[in-house]
Coordinates of C-alpha atoms and ligand atoms in Angstrom, one line a residue:
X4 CA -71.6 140.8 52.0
X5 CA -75.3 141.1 52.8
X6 CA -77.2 143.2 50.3
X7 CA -79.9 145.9 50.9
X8 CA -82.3 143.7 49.2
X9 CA -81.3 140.6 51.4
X10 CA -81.8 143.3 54.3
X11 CA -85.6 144.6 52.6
X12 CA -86.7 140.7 53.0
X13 CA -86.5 140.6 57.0
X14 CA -89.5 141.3 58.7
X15 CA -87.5 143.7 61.3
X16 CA -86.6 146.3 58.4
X17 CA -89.9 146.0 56.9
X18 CA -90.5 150.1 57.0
X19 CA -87.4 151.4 56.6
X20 CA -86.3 152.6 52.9
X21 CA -83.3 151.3 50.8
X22 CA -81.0 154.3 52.2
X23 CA -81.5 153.7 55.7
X24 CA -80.9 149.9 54.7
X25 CA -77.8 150.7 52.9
X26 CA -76.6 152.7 56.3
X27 CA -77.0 149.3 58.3
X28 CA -75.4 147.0 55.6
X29 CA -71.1 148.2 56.7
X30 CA -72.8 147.4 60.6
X31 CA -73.8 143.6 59.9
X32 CA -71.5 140.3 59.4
X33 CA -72.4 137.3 57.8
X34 CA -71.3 134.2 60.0
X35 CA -72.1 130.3 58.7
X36 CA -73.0 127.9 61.4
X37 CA -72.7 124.0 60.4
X38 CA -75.7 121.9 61.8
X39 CA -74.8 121.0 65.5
X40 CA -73.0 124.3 66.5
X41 CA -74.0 126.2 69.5
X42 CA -74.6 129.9 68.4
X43 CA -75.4 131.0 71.7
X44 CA -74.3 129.7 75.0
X45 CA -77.1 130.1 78.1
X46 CA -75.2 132.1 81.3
X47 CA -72.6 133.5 78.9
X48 CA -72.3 137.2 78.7
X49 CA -74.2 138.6 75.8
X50 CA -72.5 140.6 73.5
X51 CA -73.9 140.5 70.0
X52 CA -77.6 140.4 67.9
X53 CA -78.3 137.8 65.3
X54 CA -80.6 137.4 62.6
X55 CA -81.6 134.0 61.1
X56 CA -80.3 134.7 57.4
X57 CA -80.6 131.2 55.9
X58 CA -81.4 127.8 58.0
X59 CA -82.5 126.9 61.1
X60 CA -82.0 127.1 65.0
X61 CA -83.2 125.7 68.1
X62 CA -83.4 127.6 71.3
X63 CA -83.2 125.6 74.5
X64 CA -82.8 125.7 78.4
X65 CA -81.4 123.5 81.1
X66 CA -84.2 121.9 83.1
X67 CA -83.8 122.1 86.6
X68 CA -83.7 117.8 86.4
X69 CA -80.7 118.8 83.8
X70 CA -82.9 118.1 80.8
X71 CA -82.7 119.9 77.7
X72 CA -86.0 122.1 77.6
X73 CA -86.7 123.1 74.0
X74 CA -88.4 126.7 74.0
X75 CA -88.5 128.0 70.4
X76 CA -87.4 127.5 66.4
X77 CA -85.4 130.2 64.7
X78 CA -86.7 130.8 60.7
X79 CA -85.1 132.6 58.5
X80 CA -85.7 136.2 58.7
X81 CA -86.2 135.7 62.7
X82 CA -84.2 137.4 64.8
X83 CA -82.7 136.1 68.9
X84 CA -79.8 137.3 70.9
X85 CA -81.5 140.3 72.1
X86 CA -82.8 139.7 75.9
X87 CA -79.5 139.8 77.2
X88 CA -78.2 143.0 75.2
X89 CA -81.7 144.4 76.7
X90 CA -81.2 144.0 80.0
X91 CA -77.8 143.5 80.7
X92 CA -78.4 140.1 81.8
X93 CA -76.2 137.0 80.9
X94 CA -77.8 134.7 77.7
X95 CA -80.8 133.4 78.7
X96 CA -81.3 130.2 76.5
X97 CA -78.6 128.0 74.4
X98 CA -79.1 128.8 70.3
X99 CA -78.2 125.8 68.6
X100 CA -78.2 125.5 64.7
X101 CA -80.1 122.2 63.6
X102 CA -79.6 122.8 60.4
X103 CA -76.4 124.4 58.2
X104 CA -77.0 128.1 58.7
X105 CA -76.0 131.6 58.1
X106 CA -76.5 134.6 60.6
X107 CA -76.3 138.1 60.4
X108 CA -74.2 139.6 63.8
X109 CA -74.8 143.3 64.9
X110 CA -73.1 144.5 68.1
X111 CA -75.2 145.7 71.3
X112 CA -74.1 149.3 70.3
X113 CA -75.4 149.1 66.6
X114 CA -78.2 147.4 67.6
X115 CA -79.2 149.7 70.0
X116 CA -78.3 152.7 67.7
X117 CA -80.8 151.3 65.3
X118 CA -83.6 151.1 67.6
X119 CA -82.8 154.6 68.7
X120 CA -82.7 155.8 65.3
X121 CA -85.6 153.9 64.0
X122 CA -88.6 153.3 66.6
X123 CA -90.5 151.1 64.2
X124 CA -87.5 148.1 64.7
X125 CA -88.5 148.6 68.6
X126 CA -92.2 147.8 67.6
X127 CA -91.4 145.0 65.2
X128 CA -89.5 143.9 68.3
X129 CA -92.5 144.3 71.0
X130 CA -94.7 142.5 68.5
X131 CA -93.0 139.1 68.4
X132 CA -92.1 140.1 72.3
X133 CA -95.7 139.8 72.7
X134 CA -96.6 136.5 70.4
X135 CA -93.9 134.6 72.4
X136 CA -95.3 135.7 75.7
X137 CA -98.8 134.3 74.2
X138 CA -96.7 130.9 73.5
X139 CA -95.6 131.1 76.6
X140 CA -99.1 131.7 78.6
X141 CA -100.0 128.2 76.0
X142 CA -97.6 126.1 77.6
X143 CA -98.2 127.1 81.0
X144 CA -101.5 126.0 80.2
X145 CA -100.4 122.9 78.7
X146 CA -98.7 122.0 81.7
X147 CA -101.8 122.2 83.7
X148 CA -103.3 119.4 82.0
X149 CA -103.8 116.2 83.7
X150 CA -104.1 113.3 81.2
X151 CA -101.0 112.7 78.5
X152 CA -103.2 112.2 75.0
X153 CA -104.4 116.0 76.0
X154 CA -101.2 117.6 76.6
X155 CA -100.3 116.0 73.2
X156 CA -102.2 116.7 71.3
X157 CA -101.9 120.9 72.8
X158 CA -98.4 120.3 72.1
X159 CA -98.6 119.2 68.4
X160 CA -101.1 122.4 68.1
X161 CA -98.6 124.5 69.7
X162 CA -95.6 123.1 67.1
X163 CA -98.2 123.3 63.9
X164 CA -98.3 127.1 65.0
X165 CA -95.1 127.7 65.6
X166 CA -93.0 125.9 63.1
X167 CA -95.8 124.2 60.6
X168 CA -96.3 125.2 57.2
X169 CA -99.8 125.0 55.7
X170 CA -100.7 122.1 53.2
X171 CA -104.2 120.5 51.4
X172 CA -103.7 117.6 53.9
X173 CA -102.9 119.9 56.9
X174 CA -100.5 121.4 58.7
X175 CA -96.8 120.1 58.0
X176 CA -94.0 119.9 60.6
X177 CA -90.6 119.3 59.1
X178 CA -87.6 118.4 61.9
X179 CA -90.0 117.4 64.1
X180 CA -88.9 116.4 68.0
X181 CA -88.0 113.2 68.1
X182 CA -90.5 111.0 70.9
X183 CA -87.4 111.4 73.6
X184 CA -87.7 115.7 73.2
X185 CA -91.8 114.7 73.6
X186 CA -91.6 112.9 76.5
X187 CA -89.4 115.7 78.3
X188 CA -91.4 118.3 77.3
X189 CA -94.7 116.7 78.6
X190 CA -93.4 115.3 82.1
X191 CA -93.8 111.6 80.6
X192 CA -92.1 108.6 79.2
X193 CA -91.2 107.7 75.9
X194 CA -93.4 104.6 76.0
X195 CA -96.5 106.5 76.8
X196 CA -95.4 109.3 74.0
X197 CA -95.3 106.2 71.3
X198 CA -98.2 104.6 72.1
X199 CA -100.5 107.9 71.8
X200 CA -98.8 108.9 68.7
X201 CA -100.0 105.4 67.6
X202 CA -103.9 105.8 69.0
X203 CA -103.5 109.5 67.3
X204 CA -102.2 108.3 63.7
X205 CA -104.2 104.9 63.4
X206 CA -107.4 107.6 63.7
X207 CA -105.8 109.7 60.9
X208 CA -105.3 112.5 63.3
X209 CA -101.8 112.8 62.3
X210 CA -98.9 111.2 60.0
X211 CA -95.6 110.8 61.1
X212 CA -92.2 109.5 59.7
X213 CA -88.4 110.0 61.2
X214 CA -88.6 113.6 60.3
X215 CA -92.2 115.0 59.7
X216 CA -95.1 115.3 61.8
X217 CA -98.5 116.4 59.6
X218 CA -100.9 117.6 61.8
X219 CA -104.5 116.8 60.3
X220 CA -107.0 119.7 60.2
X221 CA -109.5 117.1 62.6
X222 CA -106.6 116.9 65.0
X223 CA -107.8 121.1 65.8
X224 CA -111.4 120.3 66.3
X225 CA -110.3 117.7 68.4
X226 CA -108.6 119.5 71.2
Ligands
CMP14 P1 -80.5 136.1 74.9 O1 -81.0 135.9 76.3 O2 -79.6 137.3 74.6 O3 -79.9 134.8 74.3 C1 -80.7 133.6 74.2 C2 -81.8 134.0 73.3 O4 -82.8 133.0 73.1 C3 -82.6 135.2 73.9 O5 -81.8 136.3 73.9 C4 -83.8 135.2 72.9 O6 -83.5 135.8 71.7 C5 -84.0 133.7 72.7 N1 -85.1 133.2 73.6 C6 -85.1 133.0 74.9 N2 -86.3 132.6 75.3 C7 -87.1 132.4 74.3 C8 -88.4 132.0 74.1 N3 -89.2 131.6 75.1 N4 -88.9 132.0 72.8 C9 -88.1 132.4 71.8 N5 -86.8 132.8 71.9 C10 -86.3 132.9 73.1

């Protein structure tokens, strides 16, 4: 069972005090995902709220072309599931796990009960309701741009903010998209994705292997 301490280390319950934690602890499930499994099917009806305990998730969206549009990362202590208990709406986006993961399930009602009860969950909430609409507005912008090596590099910008994690040599990506997810995500062809990333990283703008993107501190001024 999750403990209040477990509960104290997610950004949503940062204010609220180890009592009102311990009230929400007999409310939440723990539920393991194995890498691959869909947590959250787009168009279905939503009925639950989850919280990233441990691992990692990918949201994503059918293109209208039918391609797999990838939106957003789920870290631990993140939280996704909630448009569609908001609204009433069916699920938005498809949650997969990309990595073996644990979740914490509420209901809709105990969820809403604890934004009723505690208004500071509903700010947390508008907060990172606001920093995805700014990812958003980036990408739109993204899209506007013309020429491919520009929209790449945006795009590795956008990723190092999103999902990088700060080192001496810059800004580390692990998981990265592979040069296929690229390509539909920038409107272009795999070819053209491969032979920027080789201009980019033969000028030490970035490093790349299967898994890991680093994004150098030179590849910022650039843009
Ligand atoms: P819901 O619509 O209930 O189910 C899919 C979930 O994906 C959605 O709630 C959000 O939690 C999440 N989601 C949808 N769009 C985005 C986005 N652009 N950025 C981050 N998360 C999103």
């Amino acid at each position: 069972m999750v403990s209040v301490e477990d509960l104290a280390r997610i950004p949503l319950f940062a204010n609220l005090g180890a009592d009102h934690l311990g009230l929400i602890v007999p409310s939440i499930k723990e539920q393991p995902y194995t890498k691959g499994r869909i947590i959250v099917h787009q168009d279905e009806r939503g009925t639950v709220f989850f919280i990233m305990e441990k691992g990692l998730a990918k949201v994503t969206m059918a293109g209208r072309d039918g391609r797999e549009i990838t939106l957003s990362y789920v870290k631990p202590g993140e939280f996704f599931g909630e448009m569609s208990l908001l609204d009433g709406k069916p699920r938005s986006a498809t949650v997969v796990a990309v990595e073996d993961s644990i979740v914490l399930v509420l209901t809709r009602e105990d969820f809403l009960n604890q934004i009723r009860l505690n208004p500071e969950i509903g700010i947390r909430m508008l907060e990172v309701f606001s920093e995805r609409i700014r990812y958003a507005d980036e990408k739109i912008g993204l899209l506007t741009l013309t020429d491919v090596q520009s929209k790449l590099v945006h795009y590795f910008i956008h990723l190092a903010g999103r999902m990088g994690v700060p080192t001496v040599n810059g800004t580390l990506i692990e998981n990265r998209p592979t040069h296929d997810v690229m390509a539909a995500e920038l409107g272009t062809t795999r070819e053209t994705i491969t032979r920027i990333i080789g201009d980019l990283r033969r000028n030490g703008y970035i490093k790349i292997t299967r898994k890991t993107l680093l994004v150098s501190n030179r590849l910022f001024i650039k843009k």
